[in-house]
mmCIF file with all atom_site columns, C-alpha atoms in Angstrom:
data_model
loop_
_atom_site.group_PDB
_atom_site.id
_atom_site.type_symbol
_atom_site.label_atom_id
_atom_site.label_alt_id
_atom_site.label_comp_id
_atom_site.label_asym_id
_atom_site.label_entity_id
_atom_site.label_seq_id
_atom_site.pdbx_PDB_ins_code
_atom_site.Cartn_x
_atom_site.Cartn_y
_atom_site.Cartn_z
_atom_site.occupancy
_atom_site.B_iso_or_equiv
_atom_site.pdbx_formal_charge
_atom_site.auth_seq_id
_atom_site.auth_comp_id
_atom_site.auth_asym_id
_atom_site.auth_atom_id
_atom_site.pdbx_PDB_model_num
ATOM 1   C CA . UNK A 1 1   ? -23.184 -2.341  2.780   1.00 0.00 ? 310 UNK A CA 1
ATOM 2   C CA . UNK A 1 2   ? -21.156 -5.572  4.616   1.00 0.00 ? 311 UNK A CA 1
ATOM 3   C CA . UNK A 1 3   ? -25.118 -7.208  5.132   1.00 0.00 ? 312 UNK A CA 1
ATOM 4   C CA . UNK A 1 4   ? -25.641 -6.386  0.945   1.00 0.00 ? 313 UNK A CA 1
ATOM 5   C CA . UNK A 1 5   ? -22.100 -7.593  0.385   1.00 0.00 ? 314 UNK A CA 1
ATOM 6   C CA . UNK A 1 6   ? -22.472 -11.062 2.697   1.00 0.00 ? 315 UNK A CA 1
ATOM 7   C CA . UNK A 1 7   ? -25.491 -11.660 0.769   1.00 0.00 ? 316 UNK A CA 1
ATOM 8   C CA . UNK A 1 8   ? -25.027 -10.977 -2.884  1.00 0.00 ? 317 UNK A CA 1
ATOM 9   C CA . UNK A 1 9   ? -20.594 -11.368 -3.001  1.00 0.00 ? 318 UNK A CA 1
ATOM 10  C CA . UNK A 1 10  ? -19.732 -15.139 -2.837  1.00 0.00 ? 319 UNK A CA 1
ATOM 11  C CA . UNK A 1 11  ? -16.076 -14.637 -2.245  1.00 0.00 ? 320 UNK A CA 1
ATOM 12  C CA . UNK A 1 12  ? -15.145 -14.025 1.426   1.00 0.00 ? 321 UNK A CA 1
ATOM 13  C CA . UNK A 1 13  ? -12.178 -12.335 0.231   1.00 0.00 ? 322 UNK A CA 1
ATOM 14  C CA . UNK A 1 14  ? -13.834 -9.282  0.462   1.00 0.00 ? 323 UNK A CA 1
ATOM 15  C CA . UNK A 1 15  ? -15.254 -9.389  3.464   1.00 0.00 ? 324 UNK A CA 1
ATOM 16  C CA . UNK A 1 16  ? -11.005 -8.959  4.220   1.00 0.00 ? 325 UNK A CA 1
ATOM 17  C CA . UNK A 1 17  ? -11.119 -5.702  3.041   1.00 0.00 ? 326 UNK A CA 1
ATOM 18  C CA . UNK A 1 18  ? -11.193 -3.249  6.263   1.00 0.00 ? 327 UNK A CA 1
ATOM 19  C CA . UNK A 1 19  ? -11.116 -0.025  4.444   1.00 0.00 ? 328 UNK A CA 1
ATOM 20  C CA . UNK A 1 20  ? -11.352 0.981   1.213   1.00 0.00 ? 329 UNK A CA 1
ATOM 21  C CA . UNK A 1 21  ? -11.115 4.203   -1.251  1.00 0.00 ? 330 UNK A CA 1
ATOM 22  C CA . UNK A 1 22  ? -13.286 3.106   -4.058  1.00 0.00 ? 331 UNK A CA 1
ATOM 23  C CA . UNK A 1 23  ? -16.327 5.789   -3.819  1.00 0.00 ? 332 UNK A CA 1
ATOM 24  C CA . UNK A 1 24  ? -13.918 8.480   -3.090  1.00 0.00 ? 333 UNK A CA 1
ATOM 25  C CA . UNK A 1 25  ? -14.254 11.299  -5.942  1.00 0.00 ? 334 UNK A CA 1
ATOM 26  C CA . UNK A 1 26  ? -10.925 12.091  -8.417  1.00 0.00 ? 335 UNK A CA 1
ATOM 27  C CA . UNK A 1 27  ? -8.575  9.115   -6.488  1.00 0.00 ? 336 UNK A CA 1
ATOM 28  C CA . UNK A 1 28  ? -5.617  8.240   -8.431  1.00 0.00 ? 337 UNK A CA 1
ATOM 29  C CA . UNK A 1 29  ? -5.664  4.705   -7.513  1.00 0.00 ? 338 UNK A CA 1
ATOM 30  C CA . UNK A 1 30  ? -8.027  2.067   -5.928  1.00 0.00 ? 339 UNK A CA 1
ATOM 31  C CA . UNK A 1 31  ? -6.543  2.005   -2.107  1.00 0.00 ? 340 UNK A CA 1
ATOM 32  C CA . UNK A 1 32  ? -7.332  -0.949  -0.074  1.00 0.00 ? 341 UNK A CA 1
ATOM 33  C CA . UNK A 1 33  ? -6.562  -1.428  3.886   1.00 0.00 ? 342 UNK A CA 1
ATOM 34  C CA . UNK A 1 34  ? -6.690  -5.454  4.177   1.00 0.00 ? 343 UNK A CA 1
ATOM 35  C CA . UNK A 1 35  ? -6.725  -7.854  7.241   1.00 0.00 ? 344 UNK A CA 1
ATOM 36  C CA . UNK A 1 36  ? -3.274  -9.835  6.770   1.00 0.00 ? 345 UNK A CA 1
ATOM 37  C CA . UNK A 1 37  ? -5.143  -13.046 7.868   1.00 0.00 ? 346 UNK A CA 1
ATOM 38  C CA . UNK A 1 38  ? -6.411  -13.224 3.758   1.00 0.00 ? 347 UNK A CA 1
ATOM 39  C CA . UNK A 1 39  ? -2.676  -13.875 2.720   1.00 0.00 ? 348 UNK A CA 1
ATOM 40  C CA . UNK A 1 40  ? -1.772  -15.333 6.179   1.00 0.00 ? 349 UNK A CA 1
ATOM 41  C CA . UNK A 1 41  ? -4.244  -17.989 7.243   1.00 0.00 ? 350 UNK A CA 1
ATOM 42  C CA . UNK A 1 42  ? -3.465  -19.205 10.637  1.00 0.00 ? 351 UNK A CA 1
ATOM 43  C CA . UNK A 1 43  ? -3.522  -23.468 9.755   1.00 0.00 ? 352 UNK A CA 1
ATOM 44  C CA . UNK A 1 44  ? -1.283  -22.417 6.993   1.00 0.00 ? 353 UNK A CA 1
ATOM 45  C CA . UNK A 1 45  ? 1.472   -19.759 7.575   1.00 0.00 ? 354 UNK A CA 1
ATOM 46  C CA . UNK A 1 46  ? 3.611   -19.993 10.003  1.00 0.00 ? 355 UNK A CA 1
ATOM 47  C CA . UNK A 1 47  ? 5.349   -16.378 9.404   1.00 0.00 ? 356 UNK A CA 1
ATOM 48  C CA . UNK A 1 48  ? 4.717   -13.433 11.749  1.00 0.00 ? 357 UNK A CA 1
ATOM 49  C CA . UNK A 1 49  ? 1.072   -11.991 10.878  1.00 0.00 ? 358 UNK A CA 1
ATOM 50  C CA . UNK A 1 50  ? 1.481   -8.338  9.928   1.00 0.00 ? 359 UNK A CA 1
ATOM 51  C CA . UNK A 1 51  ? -0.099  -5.490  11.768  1.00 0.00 ? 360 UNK A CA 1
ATOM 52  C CA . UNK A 1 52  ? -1.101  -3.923  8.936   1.00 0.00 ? 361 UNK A CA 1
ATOM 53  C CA . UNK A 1 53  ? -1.317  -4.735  5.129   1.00 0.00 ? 362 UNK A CA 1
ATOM 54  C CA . UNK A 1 54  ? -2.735  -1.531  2.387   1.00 0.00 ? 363 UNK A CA 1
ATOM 55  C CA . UNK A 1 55  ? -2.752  -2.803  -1.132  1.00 0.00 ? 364 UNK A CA 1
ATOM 56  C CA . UNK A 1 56  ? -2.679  0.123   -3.880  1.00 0.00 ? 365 UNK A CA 1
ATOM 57  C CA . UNK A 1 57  ? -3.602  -0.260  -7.444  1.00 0.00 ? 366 UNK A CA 1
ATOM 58  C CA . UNK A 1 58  ? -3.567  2.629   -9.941  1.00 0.00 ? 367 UNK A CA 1
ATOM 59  C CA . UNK A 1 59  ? -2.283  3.185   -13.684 1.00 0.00 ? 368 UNK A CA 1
ATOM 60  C CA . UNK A 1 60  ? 0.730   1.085   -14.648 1.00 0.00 ? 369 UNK A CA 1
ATOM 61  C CA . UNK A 1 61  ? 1.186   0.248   -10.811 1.00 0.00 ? 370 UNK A CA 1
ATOM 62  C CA . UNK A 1 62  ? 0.736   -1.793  -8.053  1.00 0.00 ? 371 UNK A CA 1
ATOM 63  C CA . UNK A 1 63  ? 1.869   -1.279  -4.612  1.00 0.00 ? 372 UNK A CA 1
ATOM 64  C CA . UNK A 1 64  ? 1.572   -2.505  -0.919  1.00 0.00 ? 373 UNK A CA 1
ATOM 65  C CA . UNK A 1 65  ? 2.558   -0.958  2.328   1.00 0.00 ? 374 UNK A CA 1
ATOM 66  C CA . UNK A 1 66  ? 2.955   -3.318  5.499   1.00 0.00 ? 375 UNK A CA 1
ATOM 67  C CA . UNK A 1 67  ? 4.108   -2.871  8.947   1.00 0.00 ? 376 UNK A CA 1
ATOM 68  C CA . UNK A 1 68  ? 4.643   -5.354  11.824  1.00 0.00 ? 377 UNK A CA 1
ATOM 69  C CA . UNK A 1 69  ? 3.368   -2.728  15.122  1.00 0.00 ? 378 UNK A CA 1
ATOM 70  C CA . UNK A 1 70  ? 0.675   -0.139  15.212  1.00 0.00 ? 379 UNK A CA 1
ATOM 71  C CA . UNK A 1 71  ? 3.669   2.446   14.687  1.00 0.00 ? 380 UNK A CA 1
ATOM 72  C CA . UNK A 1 72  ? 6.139   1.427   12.605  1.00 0.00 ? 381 UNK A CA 1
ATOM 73  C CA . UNK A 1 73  ? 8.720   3.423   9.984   1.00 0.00 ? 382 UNK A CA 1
ATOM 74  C CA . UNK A 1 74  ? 10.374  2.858   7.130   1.00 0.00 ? 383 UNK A CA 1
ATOM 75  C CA . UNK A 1 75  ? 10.813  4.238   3.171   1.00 0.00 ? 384 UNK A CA 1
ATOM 76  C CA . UNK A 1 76  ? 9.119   3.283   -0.277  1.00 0.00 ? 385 UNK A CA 1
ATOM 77  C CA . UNK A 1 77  ? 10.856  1.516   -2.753  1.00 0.00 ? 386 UNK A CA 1
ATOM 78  C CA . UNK A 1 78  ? 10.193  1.615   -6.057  1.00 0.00 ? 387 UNK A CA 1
ATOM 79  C CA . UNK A 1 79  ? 10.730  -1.521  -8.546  1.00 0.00 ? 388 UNK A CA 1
ATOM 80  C CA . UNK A 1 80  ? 10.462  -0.872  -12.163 1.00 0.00 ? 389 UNK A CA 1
ATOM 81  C CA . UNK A 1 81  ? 11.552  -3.573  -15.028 1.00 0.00 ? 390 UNK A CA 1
ATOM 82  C CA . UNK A 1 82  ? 12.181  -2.585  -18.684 1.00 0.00 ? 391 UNK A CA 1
ATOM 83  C CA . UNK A 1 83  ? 9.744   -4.950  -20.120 1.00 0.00 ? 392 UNK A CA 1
ATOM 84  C CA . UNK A 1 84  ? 7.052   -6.822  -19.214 1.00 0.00 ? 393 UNK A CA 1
ATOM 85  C CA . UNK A 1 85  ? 8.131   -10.076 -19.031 1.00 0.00 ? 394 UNK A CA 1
ATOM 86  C CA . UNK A 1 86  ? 10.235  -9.126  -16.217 1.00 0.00 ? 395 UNK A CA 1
ATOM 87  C CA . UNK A 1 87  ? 7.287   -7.035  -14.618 1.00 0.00 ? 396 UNK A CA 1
ATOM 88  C CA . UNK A 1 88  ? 5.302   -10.381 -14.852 1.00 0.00 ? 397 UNK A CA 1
ATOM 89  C CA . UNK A 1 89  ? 7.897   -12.407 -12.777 1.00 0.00 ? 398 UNK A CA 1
ATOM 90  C CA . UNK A 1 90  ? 8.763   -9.451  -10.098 1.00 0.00 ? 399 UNK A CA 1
ATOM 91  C CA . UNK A 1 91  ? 4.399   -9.195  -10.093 1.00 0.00 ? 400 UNK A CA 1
ATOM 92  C CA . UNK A 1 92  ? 4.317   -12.875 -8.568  1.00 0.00 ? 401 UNK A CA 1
ATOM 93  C CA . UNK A 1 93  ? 7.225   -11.670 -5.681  1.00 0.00 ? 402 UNK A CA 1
ATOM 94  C CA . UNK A 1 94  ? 5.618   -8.472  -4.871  1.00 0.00 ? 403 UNK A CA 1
ATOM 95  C CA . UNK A 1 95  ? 3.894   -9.457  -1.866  1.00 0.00 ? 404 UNK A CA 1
ATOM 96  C CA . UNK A 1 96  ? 6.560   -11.348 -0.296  1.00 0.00 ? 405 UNK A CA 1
ATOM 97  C CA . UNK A 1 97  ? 8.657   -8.993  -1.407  1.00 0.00 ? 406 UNK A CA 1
ATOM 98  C CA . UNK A 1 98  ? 7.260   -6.505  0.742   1.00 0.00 ? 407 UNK A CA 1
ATOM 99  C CA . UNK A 1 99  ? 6.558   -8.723  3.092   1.00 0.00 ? 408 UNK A CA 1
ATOM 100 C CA . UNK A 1 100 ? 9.844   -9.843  3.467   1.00 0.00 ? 409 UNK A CA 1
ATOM 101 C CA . UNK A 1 101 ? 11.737  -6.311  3.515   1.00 0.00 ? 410 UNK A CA 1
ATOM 102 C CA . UNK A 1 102 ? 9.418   -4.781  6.265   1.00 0.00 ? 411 UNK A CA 1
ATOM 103 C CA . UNK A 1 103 ? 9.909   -8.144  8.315   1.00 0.00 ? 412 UNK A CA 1
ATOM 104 C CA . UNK A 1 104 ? 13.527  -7.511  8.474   1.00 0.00 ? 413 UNK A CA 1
ATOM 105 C CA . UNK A 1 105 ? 13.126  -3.958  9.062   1.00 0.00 ? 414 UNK A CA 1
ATOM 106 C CA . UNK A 1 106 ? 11.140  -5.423  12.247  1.00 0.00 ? 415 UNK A CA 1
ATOM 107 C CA . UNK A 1 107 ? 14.178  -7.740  13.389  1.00 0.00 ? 416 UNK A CA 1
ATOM 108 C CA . UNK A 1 108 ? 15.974  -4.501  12.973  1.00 0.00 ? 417 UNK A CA 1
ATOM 109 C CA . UNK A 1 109 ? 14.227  -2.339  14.961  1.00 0.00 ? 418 UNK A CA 1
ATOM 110 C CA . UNK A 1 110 ? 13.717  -5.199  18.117  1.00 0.00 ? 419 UNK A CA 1
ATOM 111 C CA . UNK A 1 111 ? 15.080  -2.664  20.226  1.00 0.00 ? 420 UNK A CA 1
ATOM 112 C CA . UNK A 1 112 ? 13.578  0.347   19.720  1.00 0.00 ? 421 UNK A CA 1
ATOM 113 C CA . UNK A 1 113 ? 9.577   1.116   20.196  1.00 0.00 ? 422 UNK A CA 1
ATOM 114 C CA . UNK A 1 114 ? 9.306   1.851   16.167  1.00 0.00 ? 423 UNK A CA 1
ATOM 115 C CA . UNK A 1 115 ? 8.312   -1.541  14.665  1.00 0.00 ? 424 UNK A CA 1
ATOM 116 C CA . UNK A 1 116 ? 8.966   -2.858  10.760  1.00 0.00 ? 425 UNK A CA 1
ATOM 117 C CA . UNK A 1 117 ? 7.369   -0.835  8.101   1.00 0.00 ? 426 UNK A CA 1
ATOM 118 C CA . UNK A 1 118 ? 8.085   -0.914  4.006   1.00 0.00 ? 427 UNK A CA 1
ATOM 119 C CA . UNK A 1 119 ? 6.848   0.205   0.906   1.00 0.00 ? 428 UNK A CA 1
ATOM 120 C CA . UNK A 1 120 ? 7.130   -1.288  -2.434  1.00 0.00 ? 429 UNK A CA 1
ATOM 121 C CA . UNK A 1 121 ? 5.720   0.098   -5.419  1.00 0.00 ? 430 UNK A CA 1
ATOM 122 C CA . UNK A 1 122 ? 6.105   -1.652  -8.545  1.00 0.00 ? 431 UNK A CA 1
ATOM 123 C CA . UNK A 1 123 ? 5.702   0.160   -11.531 1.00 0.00 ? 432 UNK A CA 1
ATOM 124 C CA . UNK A 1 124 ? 5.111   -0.592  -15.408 1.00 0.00 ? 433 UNK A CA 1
ATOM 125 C CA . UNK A 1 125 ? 7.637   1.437   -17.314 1.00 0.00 ? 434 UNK A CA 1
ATOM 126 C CA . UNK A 1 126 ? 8.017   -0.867  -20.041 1.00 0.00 ? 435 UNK A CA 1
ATOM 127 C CA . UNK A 1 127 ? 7.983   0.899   -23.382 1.00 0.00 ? 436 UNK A CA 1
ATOM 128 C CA . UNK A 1 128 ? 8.877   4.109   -21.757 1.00 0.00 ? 437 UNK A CA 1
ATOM 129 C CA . UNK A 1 129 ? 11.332  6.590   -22.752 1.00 0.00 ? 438 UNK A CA 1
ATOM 130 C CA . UNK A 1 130 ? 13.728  7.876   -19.700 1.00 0.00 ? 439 UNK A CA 1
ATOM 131 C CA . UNK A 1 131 ? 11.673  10.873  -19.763 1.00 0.00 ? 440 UNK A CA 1
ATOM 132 C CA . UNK A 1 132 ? 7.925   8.669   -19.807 1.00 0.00 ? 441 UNK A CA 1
ATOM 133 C CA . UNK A 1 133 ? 9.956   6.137   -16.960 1.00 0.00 ? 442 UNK A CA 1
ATOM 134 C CA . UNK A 1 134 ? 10.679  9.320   -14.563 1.00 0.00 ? 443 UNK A CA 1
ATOM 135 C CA . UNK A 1 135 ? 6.936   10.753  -15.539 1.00 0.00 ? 444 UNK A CA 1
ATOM 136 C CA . UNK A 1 136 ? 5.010   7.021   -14.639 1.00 0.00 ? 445 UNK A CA 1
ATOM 137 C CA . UNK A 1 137 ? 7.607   6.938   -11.491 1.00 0.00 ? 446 UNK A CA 1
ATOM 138 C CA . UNK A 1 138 ? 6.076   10.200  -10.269 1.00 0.00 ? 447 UNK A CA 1
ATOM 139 C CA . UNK A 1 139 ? 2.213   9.793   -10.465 1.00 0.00 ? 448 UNK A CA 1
ATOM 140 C CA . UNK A 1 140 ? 2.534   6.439   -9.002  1.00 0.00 ? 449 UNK A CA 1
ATOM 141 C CA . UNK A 1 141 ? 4.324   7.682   -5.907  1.00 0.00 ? 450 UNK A CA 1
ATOM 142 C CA . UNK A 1 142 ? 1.828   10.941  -6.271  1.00 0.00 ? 451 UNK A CA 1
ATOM 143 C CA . UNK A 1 143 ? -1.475  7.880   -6.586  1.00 0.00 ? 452 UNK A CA 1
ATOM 144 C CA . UNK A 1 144 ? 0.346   5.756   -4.119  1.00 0.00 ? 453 UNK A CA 1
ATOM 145 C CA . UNK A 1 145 ? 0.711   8.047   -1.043  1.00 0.00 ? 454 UNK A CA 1
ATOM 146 C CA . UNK A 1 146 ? -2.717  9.936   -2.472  1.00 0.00 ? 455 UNK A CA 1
ATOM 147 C CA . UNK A 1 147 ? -4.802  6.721   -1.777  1.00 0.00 ? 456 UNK A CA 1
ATOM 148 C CA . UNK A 1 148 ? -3.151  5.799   1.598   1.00 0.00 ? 457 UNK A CA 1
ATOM 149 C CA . UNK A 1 149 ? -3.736  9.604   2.662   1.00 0.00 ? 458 UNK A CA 1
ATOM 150 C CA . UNK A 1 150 ? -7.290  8.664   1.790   1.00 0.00 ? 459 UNK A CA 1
ATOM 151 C CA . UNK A 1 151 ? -7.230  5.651   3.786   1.00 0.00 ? 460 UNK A CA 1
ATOM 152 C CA . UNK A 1 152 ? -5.924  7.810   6.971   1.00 0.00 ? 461 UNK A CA 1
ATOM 153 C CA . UNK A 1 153 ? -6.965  11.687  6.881   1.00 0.00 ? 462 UNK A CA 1
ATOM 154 C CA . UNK A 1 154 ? -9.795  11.935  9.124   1.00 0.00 ? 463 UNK A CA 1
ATOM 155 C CA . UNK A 1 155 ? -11.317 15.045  7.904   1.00 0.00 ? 464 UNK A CA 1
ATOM 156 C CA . UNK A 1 156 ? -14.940 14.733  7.300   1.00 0.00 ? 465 UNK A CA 1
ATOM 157 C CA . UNK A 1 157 ? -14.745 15.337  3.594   1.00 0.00 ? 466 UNK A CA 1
ATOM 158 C CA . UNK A 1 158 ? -12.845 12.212  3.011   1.00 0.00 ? 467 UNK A CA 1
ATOM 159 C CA . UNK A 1 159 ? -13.844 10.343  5.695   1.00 0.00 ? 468 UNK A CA 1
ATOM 160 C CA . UNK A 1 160 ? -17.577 10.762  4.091   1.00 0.00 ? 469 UNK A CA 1
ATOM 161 C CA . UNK A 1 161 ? -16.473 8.439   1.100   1.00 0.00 ? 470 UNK A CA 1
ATOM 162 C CA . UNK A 1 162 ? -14.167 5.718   2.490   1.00 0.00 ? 471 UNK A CA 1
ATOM 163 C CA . UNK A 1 163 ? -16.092 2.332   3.596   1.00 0.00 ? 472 UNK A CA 1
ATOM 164 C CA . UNK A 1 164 ? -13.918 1.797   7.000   1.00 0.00 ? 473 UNK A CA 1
ATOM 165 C CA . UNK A 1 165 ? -15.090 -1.442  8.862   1.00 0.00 ? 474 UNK A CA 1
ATOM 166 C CA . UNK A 1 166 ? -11.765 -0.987  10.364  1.00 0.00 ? 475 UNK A CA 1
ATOM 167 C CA . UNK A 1 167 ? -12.793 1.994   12.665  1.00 0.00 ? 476 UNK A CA 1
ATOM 168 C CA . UNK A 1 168 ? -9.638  3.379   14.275  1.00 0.00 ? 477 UNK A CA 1
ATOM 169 C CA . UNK A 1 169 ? -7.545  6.224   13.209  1.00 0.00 ? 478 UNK A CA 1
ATOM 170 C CA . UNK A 1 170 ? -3.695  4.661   11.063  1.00 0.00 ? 479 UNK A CA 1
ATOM 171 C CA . UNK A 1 171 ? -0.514  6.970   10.950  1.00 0.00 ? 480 UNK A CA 1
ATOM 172 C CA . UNK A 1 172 ? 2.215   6.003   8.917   1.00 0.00 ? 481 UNK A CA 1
ATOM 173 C CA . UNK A 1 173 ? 5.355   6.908   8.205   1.00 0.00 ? 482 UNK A CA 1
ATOM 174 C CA . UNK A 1 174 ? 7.078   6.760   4.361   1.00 0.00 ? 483 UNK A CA 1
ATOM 175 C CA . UNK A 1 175 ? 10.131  7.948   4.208   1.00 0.00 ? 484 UNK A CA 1
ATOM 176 C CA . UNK A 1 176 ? 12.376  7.890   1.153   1.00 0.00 ? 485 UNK A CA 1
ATOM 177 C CA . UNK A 1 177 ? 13.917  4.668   0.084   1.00 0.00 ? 486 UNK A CA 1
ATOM 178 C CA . UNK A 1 178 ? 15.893  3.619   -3.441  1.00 0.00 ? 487 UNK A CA 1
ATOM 179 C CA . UNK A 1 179 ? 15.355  5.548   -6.184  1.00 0.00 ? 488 UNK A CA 1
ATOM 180 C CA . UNK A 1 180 ? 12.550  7.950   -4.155  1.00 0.00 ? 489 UNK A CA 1
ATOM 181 C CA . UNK A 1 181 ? 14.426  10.766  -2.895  1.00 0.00 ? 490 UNK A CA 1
ATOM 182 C CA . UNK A 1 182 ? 13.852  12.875  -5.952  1.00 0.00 ? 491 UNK A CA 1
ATOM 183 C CA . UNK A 1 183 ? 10.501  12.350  -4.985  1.00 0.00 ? 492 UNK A CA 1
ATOM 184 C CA . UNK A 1 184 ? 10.165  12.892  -1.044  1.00 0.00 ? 493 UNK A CA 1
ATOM 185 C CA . UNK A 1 185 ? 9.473   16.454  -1.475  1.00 0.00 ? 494 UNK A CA 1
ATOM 186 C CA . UNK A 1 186 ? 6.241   15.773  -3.066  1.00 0.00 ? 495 UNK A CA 1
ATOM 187 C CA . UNK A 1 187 ? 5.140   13.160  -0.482  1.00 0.00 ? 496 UNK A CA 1
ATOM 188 C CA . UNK A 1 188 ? 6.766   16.038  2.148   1.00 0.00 ? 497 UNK A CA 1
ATOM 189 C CA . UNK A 1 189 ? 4.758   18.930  0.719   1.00 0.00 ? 498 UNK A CA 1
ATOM 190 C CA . UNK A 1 190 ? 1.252   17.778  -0.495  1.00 0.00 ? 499 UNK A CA 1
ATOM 191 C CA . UNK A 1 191 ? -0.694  17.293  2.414   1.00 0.00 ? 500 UNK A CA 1
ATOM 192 C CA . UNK A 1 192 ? 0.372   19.493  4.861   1.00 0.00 ? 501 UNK A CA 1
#
């Protein structure tokens, strides 16, 4: 697949892509484990690289996950706007967004093993009702952590449709953050 892809894809960008969820049967969203150097390149960035950097994409979502040390902790925020010109503008932040909430998580953890982790999941809710808002808020923390399970469960049934040019085993930790508590038991309970 990476020979067919060097030869027929003319974007390297892909070629960043170090495990993915897109043959994977009934996903809830496209799940995408990426090497930080794509949004980092070394001649221009002079920020701390990342350890790790998962992109997630499903219905009326987008999210990213990113931590600074092979084990890191932290909680998923959620970041919904009641329209979408709002959306728009927080959708051109998200990344350093993210970035910049799990690198301060980092400076606050210097002194423990734990490194910087965060979650940010931004979410389309414009045009909702309160009751659609709570019901999009829900399957895209259910799609989120869905995919990233995908990315890291090991068991040969999923492991049998994830491309992985990455090749070693990821745990993470997502904890609850603002507005995800009502939540956490889902996350808690659905993979055991």
């Amino acid at each position: 697949l990476r020979e067919h892809i060097s030869n027929h894809v003319e974007d390297s960008n892909t070629l960043h892509t170090l495990r993915t969820n897109i043959y994977m049967e009934d996903r809830y969203a496209l799940g995408l484990r990426l090497n930080p150097r794509i949004m980092h390149p070394v001649d221009s960035d002079d920020r701390d690289l990342p350890f790790g950097v998962i992109f997630i994409h499903g219905r009326r979502f987008n999210g990213y996950h990113f931590r600074f040390r092979d084990i890191s902790r932290r909680g998923m925020h959620l970041v919904t706007h009641p329209n979408l010109e709002q959306y728009a503008l927080e959708s051109e932040e998200h990344y350093d967004k993210c970035y910049g909430l799990a690198f301060a998580q980092q400076l606050k953890n210097k002194n423990i093993p734990d490194g910087g982790a965060k979650a940010v999941n931004l979410i389309d809710v414009s045009g909702l009702s309160n009751k659609g808002k709570d019901f999009a808020m829900r399957k895209s923390v259910k799609a989120f952590t869905d995919s990233i399970l995908d990315l890291i469960v090991t068991t040969e049934e999923t492991q049998k449709n994830i491309v992985d040019y990455f090749g070693k085993k990821e745990l993470l930790y997502l904890g609850p953050d603002k507005q995800v508590s009502l939540f956490s038991f889902f996350v808690t309970y659905h993979k055991q």
